[in-house]
mmCIF file of C-alpha atoms in Angstrom:
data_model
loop_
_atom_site.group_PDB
_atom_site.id
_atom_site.type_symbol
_atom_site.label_atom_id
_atom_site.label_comp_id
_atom_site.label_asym_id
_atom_site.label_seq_id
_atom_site.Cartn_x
_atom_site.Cartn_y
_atom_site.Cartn_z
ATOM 1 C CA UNK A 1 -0.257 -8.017 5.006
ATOM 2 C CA UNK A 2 3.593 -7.493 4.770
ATOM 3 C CA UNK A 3 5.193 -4.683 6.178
ATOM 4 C CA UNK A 4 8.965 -3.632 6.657
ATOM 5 C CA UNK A 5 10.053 -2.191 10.442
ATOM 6 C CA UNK A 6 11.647 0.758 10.864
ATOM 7 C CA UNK A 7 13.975 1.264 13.963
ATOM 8 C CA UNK A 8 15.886 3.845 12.669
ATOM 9 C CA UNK A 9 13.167 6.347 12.455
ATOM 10 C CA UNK A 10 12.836 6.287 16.427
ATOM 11 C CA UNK A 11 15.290 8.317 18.080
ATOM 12 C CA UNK A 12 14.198 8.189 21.834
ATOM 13 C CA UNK A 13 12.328 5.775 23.830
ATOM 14 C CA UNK A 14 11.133 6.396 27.364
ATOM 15 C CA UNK A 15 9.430 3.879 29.606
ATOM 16 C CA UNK A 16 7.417 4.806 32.230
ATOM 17 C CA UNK A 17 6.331 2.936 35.555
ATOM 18 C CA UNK A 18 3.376 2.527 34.381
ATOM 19 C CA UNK A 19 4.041 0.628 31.179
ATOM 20 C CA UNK A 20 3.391 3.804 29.154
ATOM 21 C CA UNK A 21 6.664 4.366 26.304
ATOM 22 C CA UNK A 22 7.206 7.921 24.990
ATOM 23 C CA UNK A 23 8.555 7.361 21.173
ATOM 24 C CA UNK A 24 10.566 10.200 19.903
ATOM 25 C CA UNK A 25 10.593 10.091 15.866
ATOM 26 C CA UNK A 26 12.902 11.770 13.208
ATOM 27 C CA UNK A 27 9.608 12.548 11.316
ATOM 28 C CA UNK A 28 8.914 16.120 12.341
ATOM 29 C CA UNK A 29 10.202 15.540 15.436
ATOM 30 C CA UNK A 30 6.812 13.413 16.306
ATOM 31 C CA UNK A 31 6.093 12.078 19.738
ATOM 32 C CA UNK A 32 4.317 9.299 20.206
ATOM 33 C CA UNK A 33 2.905 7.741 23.817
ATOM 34 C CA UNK A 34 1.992 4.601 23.663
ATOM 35 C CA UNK A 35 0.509 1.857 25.766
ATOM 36 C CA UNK A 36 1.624 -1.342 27.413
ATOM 37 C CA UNK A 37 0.599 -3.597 24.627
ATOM 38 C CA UNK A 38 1.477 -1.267 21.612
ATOM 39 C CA UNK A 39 4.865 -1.231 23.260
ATOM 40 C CA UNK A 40 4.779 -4.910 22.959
ATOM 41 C CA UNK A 41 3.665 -4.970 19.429
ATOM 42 C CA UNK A 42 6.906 -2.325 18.619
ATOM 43 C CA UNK A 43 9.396 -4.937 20.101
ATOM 44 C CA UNK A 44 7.929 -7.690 18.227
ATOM 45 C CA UNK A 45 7.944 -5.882 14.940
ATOM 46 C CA UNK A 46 11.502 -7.336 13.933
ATOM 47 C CA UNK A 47 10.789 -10.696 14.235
ATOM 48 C CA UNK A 48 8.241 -10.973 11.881
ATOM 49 C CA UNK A 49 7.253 -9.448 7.877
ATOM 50 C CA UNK A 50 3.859 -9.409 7.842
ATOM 51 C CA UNK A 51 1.016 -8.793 10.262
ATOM 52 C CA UNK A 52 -0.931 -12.800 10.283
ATOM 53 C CA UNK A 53 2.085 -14.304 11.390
ATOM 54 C CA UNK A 54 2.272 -10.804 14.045
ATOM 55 C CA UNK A 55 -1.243 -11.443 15.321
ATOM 56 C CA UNK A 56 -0.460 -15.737 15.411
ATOM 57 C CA UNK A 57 2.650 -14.368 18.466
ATOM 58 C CA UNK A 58 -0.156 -11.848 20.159
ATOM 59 C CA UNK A 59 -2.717 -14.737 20.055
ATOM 60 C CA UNK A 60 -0.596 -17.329 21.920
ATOM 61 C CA UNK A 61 0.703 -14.510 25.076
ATOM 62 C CA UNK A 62 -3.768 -13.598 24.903
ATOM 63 C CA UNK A 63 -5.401 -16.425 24.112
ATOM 64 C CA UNK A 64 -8.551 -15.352 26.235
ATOM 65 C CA UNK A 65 -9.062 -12.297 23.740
ATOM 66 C CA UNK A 66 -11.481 -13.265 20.340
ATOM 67 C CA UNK A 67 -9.213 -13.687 17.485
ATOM 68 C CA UNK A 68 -11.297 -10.682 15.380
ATOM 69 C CA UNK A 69 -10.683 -8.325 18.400
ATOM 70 C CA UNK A 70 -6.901 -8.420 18.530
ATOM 71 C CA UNK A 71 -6.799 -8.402 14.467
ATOM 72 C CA UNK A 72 -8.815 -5.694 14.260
ATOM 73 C CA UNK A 73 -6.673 -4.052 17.550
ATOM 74 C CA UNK A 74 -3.873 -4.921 16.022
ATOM 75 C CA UNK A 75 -4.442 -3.691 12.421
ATOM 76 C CA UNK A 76 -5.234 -0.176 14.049
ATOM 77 C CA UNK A 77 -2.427 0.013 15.640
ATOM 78 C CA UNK A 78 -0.627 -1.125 12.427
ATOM 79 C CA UNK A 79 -2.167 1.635 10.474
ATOM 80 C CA UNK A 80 -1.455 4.444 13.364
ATOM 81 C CA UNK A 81 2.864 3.102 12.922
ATOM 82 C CA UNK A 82 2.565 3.451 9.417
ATOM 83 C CA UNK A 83 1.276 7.099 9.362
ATOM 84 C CA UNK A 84 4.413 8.090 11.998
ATOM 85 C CA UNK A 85 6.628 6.266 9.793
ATOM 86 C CA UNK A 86 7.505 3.337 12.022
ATOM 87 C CA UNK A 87 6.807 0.738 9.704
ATOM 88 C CA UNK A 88 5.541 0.686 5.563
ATOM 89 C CA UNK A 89 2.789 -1.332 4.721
ATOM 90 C CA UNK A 90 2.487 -2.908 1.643
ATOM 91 C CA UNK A 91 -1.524 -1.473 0.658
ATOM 92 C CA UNK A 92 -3.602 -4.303 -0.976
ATOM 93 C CA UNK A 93 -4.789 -3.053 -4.252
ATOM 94 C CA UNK A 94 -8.175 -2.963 -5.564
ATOM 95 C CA UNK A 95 -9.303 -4.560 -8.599
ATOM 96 C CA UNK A 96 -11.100 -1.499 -10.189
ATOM 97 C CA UNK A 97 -11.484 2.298 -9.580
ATOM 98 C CA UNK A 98 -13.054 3.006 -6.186
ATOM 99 C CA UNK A 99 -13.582 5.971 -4.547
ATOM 100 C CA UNK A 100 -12.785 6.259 -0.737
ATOM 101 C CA UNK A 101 -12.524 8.538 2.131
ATOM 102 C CA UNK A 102 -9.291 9.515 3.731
ATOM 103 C CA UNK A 103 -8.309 7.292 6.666
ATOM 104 C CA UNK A 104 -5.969 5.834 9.096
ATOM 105 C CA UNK A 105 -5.151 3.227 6.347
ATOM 106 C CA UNK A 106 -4.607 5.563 3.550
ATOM 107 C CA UNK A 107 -2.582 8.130 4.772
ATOM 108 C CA UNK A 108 0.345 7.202 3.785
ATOM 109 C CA UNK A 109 -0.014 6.264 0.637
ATOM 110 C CA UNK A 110 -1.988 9.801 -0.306
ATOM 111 C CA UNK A 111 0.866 11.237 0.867
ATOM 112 C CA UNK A 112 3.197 9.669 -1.603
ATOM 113 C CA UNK A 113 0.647 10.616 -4.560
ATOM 114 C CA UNK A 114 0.521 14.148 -3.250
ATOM 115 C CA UNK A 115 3.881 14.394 -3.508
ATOM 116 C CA UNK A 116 4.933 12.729 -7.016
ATOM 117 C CA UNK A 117 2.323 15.343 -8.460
ATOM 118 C CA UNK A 118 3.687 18.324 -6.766
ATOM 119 C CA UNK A 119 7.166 17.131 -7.905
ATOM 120 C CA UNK A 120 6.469 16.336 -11.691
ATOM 121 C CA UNK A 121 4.455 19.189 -11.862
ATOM 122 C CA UNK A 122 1.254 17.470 -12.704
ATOM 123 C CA UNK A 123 -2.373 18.497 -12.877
ATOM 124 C CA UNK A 124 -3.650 20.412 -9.397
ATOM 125 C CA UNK A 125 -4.107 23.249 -7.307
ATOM 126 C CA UNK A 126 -3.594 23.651 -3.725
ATOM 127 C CA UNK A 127 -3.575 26.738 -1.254
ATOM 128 C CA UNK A 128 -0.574 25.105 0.743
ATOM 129 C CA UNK A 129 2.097 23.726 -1.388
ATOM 130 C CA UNK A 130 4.750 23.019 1.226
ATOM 131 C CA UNK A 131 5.455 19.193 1.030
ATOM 132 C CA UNK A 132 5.091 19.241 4.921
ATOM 133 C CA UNK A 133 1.766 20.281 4.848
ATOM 134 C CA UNK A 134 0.731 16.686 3.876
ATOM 135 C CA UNK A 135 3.124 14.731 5.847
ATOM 136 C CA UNK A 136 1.158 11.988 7.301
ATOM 137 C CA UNK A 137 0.510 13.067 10.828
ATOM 138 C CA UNK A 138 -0.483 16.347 9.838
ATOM 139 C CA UNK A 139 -3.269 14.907 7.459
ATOM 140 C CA UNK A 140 -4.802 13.115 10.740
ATOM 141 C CA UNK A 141 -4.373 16.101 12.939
ATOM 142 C CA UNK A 142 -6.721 18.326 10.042
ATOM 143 C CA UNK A 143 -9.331 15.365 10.276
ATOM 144 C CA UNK A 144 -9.249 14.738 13.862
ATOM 145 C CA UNK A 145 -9.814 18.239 14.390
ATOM 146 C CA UNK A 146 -12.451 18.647 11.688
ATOM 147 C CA UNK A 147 -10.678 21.215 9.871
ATOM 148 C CA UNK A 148 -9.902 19.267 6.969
ATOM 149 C CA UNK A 149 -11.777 15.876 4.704
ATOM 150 C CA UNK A 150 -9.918 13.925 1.942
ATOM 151 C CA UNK A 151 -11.119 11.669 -0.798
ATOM 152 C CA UNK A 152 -9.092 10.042 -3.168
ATOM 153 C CA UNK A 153 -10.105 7.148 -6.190
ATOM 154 C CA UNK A 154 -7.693 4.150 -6.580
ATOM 155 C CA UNK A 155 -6.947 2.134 -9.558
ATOM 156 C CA UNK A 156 -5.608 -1.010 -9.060
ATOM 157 C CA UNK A 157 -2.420 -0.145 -6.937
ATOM 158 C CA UNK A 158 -2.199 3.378 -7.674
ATOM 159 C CA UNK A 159 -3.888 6.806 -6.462
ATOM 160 C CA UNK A 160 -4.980 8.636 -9.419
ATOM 161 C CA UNK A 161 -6.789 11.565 -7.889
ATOM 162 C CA UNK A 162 -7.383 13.355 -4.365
ATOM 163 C CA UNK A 163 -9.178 16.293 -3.674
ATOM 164 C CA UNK A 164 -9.714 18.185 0.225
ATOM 165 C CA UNK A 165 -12.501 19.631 1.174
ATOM 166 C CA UNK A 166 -13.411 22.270 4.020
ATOM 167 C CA UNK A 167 -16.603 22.058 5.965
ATOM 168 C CA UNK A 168 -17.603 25.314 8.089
ATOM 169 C CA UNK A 169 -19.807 25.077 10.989
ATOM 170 C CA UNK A 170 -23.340 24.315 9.907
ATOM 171 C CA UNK A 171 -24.802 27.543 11.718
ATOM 172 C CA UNK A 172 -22.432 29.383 9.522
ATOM 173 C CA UNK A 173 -22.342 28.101 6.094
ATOM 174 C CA UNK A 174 -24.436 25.664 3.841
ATOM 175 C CA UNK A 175 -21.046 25.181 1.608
ATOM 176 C CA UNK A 176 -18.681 22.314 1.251
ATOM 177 C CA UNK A 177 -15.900 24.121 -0.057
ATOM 178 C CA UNK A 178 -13.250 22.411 -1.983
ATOM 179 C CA UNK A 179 -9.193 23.431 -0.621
ATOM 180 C CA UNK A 180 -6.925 20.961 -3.508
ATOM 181 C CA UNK A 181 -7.570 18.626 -6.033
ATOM 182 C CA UNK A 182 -4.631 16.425 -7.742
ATOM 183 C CA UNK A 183 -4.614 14.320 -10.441
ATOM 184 C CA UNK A 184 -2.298 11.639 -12.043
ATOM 185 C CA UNK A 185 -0.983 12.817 -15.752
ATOM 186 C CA UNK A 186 -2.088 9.831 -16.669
ATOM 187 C CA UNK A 187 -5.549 10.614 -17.071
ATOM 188 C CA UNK A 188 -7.092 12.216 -19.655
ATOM 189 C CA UNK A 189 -9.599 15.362 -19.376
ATOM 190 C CA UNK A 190 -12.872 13.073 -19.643
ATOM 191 C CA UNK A 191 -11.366 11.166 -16.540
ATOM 192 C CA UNK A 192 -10.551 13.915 -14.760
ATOM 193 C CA UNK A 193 -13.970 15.177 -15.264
ATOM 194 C CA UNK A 194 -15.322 12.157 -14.270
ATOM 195 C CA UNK A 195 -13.565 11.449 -10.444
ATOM 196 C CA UNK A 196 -14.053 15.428 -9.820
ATOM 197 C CA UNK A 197 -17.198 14.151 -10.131
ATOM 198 C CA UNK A 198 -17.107 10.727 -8.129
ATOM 199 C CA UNK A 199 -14.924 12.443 -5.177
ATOM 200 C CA UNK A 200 -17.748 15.600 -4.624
ATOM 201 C CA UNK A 201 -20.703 12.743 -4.600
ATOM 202 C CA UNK A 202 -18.508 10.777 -2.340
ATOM 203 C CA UNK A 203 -17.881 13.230 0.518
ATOM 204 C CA UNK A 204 -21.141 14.912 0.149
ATOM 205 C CA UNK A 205 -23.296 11.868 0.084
ATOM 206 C CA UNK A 206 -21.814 11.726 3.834
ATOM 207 C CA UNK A 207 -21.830 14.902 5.060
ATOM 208 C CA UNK A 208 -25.405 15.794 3.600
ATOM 209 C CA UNK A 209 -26.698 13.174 5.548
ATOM 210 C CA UNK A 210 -25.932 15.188 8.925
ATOM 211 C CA UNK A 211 -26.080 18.869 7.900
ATOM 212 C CA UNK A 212 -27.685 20.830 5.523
ATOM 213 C CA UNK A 213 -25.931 21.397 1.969
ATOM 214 C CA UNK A 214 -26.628 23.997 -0.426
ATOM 215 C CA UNK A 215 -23.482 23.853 -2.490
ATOM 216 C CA UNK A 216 -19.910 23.194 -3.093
ATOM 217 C CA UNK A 217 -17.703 26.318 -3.233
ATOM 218 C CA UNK A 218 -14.120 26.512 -5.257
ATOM 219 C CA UNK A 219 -11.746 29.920 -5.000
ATOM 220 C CA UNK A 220 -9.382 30.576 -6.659
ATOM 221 C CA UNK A 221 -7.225 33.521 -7.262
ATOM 222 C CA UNK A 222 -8.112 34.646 -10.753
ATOM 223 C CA UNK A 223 -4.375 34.943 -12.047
ATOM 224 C CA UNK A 224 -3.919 30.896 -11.472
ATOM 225 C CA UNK A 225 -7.411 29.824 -13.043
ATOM 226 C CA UNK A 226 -5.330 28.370 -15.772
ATOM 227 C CA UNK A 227 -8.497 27.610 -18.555
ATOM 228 C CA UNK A 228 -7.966 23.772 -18.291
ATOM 229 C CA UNK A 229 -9.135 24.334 -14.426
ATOM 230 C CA UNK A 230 -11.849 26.714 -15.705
ATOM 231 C CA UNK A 231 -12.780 23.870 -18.314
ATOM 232 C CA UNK A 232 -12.797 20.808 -15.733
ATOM 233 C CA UNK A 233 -15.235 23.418 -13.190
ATOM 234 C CA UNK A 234 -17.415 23.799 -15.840
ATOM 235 C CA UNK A 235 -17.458 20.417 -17.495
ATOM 236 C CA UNK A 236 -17.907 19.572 -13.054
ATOM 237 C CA UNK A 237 -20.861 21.999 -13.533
ATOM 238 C CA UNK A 238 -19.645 24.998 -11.475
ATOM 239 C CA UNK A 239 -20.528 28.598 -12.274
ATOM 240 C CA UNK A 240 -18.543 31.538 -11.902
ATOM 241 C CA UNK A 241 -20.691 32.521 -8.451
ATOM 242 C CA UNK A 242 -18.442 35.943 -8.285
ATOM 243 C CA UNK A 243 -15.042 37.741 -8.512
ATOM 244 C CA UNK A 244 -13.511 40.232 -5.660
ATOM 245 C CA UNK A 245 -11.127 42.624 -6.772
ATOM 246 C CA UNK A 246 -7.787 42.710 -5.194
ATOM 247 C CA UNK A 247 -9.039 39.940 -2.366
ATOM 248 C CA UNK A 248 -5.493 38.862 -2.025
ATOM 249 C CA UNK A 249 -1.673 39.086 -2.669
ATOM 250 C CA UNK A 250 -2.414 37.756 -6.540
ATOM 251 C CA UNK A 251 -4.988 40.067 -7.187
ATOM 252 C CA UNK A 252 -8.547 38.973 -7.556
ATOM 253 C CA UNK A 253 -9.768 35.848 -6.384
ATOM 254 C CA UNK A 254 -12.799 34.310 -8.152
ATOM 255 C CA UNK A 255 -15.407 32.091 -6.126
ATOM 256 C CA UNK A 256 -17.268 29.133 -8.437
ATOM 257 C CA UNK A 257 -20.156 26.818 -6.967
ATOM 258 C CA UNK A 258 -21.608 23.667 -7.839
ATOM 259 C CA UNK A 259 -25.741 23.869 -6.567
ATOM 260 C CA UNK A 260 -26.563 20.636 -4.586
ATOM 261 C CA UNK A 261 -30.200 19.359 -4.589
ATOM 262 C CA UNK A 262 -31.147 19.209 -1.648
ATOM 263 C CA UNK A 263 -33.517 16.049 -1.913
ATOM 264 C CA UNK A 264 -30.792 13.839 -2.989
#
């Protein structure tokens, strides 16, 4: 896989004793610690474009280590540079629409479809607009910390859709409840309909096998339930659950829900 360096983006390096190195990044102002090896990996990042020939160099200084431990070693600590911004790499696309979880190897690029929909005004909704909100770090911090799930289908090279979703503590709440959805303006209604769809079954098809699901819960505040969203929730198969009056700055919010069988 090819991917292009990025030295720039580093603006502090501190090496410790111990073989530890501190990374300072522009991004945020992101700190990174990383190990001896990772280190090692960093400084040989300019002399190569793309990670095979990358793992052929880390093969010949550990040739005791099994060839599929250091690719997959090294292809994790590939993704983890790419999400800080240290290097790009170039995603191999997939030959038809798939549907996928949110990962270390997708960060990035969800990031850059976030943000060509927010800034061509496309089809979504989202409680947190700010463009920061889904830098790349960030997105891993909300998963790490089980605050926050995304799915997203793929077509070919391209994101077409993403949607987050919210999982409260299972002695709480039986609801998955949905936080943004965003979709290309390339697709048509039916589509959209459709990976709505695709994305719910995706993340609850996981989560449903380790906690108990009753339903899938949407707010929104009433004044921005725009009737194409209203449409797409009903077309999904959501009700209108109910509507509290003056719940927040925009007036009244209205809560729809999507009933999940529970023996599927």
């Amino acid at each position: 896989m090819n991917y292009t360096f990025h030295p720039e983006r580093i603006s502090f390096v501190k090496k410790d004793p111990d073989g530890k190195v501190l990374l300072c990044l522009n991004r945020l102002q992101n700190r990174v610690v990383l190990n001896k090896t990772s280190h090692e990996i960093i400084e040989l990042l300019p002399n190569f474009g793309d990670t095979e020939a990358l793992q052929s160099e880390i093969q010949k200084r550990y040739p005791s280590v099994d060839t599929s431990r250091i690719q997959k070693d090294l292809l994790e600590v590939m993704n983890l540079f790419d999400i800080y911004g240290i290097v790009e790499m170039n995603k191999v696309p997939c030959e038809s629409a798939e549907c996928y979880i949110v990962g270390d190897d997708s960060y990035t690029i969800v990031n850059s479809f976030v943000l060509s929909v927010l800034r061509e005004n496309n089809f979504y909704y989202c409680r947190e607009a700010r463009e920061e909100y889904f830098d790349p770090p960030l997105m891993r911090y909300r998963v790490m910390r089980n605050i926050e799930y995304g799915v997203y289908v793929q077509d070919g090279s391209e994101i077409t859709s993403y949607m987050t979703f919210c999982v409260v503590r299972p002695d709480v709440s039986a609801a998955l409840n949905i936080g943004s959805f965003f979709f290309s303006k390339k697709l048509d209604e039916k589509t959209i309909v459709e990976n709505f769809v695709r994305m719910i079954n995706k993340i609850v098809g996981i989560i449903a096998v380790h906690r108990c699901l009753t339903k899938v819960r949407f707010m929104i505040p009433k004044k921005l339930a725009t009737e194409k969203i209203v449409r797409i929730l009903s077309a999904v198969g959501f009700t209108c659950e109910y509507n509290f009056a003056n719940e927040s700055t925009l007036g009244d919010v209205t809560y729809y829900s999507l009933s999940i069988d529970s023996n599927e």
